[in-house]
Coordinates of C-alpha atoms in Angstrom, one line a residue:
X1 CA -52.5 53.5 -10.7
X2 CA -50.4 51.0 -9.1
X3 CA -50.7 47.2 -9.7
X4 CA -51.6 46.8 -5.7
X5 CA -54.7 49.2 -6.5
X6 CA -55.7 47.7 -9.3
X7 CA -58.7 45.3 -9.9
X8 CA -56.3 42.2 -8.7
X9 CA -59.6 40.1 -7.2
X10 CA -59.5 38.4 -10.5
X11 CA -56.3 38.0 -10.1
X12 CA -54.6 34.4 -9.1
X13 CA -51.1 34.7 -7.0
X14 CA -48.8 33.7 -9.9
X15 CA -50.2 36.8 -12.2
X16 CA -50.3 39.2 -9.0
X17 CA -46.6 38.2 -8.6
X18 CA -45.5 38.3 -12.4
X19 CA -47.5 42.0 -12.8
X20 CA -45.4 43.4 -9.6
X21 CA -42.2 41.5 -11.4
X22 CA -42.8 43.5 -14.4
X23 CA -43.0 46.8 -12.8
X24 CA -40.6 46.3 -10.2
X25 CA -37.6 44.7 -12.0
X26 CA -38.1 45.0 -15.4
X27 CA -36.0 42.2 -17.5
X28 CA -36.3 40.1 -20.2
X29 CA -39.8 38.0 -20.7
X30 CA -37.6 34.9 -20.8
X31 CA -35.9 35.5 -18.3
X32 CA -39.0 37.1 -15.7
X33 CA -40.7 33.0 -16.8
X34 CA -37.6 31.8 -15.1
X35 CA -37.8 33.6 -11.6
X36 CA -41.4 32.8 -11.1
X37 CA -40.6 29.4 -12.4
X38 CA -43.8 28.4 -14.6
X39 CA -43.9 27.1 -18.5
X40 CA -44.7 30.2 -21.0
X41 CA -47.8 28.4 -21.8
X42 CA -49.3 29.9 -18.5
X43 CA -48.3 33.1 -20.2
X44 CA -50.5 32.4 -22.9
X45 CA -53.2 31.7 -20.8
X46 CA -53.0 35.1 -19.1
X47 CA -52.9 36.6 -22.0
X48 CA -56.4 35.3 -22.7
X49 CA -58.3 36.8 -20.1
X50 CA -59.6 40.7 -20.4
X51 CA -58.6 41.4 -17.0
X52 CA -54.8 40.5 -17.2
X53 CA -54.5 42.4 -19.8
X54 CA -55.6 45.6 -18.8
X55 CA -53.8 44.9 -15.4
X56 CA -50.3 44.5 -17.5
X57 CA -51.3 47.4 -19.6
X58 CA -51.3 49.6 -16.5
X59 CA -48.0 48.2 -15.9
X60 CA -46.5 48.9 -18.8
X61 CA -47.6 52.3 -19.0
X62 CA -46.2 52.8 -15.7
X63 CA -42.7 51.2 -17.3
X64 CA -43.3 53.9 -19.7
X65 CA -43.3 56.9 -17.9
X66 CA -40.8 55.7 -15.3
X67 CA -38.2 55.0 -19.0
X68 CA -39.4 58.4 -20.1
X69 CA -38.0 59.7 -16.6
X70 CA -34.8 58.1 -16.6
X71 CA -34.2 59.5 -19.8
X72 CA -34.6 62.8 -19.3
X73 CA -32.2 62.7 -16.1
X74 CA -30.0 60.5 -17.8
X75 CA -29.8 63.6 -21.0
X76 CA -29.2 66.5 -17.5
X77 CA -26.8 64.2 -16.6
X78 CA -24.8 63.9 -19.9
X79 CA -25.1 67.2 -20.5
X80 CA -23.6 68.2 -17.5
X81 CA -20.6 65.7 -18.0
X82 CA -20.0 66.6 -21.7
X83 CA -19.7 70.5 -20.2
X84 CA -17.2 69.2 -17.5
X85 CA -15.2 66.6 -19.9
X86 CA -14.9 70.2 -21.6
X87 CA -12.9 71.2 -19.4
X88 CA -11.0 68.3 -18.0
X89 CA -7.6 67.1 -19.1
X90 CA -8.2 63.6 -18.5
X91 CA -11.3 63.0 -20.2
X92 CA -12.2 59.7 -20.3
X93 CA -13.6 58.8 -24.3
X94 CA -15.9 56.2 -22.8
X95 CA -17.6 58.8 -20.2
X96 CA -18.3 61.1 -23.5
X97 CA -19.4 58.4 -25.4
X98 CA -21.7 57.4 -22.7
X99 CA -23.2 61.1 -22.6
X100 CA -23.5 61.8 -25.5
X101 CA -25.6 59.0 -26.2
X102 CA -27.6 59.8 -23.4
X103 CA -28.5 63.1 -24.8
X104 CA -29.0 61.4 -28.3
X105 CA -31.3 58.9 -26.8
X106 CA -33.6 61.9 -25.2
X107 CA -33.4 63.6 -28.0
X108 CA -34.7 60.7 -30.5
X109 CA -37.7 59.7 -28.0
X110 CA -38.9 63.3 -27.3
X111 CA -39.7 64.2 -30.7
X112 CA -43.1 64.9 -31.6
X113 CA -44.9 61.8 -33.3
X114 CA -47.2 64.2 -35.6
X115 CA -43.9 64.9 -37.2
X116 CA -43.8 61.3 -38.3
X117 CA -47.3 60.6 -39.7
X118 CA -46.8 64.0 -41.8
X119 CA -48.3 62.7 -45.1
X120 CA -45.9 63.0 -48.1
X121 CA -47.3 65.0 -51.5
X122 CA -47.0 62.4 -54.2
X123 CA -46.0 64.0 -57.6
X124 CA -48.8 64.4 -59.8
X125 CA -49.3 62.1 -63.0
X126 CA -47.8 63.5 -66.1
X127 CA -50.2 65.6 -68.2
X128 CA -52.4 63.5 -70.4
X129 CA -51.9 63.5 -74.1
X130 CA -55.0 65.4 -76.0
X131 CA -54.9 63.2 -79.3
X132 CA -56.1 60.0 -79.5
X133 CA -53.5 57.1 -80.1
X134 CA -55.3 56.3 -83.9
X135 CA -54.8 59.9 -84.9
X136 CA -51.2 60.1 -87.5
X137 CA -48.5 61.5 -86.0
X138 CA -48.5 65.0 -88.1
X139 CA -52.2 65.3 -87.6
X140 CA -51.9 65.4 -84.0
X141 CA -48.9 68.0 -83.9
X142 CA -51.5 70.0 -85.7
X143 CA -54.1 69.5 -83.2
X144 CA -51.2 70.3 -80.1
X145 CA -50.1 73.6 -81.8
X146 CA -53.7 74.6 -82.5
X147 CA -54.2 74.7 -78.4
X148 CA -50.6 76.7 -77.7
X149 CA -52.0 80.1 -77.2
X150 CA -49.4 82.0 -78.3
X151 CA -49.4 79.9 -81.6
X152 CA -53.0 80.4 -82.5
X153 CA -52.2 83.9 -82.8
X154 CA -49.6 83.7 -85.0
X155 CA -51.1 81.3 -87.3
X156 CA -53.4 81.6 -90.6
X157 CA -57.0 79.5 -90.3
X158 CA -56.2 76.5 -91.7
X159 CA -58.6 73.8 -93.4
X160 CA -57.9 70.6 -92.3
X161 CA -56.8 67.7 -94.0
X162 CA -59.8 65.8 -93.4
X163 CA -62.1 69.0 -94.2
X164 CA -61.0 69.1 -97.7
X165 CA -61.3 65.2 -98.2
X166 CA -65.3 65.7 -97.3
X167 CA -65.9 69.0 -99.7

């Protein structure tokens, strides 16, 4: 939707002509304050009201898909130098440069953003010791071996030390 079609009757003169500044010439908020010529409190003001901002959000999604254009011509374009700089014996460096971070550029903003918010496994905690921390040292190597499978088969019943103590 254009800013001219948009709900502008709420709209005074100054934002009409800032929102059509914005999509029209796109420069530096400083410096957009300056050609209109109002303080950046006004700005703030703006900023307040419901209406302005879904009018400027139209506007910038515009900028968006107008910046999303230019780079894709501006990548066809680079590509097509880089293949002619190929072949040309007077290359200029700066023109390759200039392509090649064209095509860069594309290539950077045209990735999909699901790749990015692809969650990252954590590593699991470390197993959790069986034996209490009173149990003796030698007690509780007992009580580790006695779980190792292929330990328990090779091992005689034992009585443990505490067993005999009580009989």
């Amino acid at each position: 939707m254009q800013v001219d079609q948009m709900n502008l009757i709420h709209l005074s003169k100054d934002q009409r002509k800032f929102l059509r500044l914005v999509r029209d010439q796109p420069d530096t908020l400083d410096r957009l304050i300056d050609r209109l010529m109002f303080k950046p409190w006004r700005l703030s003001m703006w900023l307040r009201s419901q209406v302005f901002r879904d009018n400027l959000a139209e506007v910038l999604q515009i900028l968006r898909r107008r910046r999303k254009l230019e780079l894709d011509l501006a990548a066809s374009a680079g590509i097509v130098t880089i293949a002619r700089l190929m072949h040309d014996k007077d290359a200029s460096l700066g023109q390759l440069l200039a392509a090649t971070a064209a095509v860069e550029l594309e290539q950077a903003y045209s990735r999909p953003r699901k790749a990015a918010r692809k969650s990252v496994k954590m590593p699991s905690a470390p197993p959790r010791s069986l034996v209490h921390p009173d149990v003796p040292e030698d007690e509780a190597m007992q009580h580790i071996r006695s779980l190792d499978p292929t330990h328990r088969l090779n091992q005689e019943p034992r009585v443990s030390s505490r067993a005999t103590q009580i009989g």
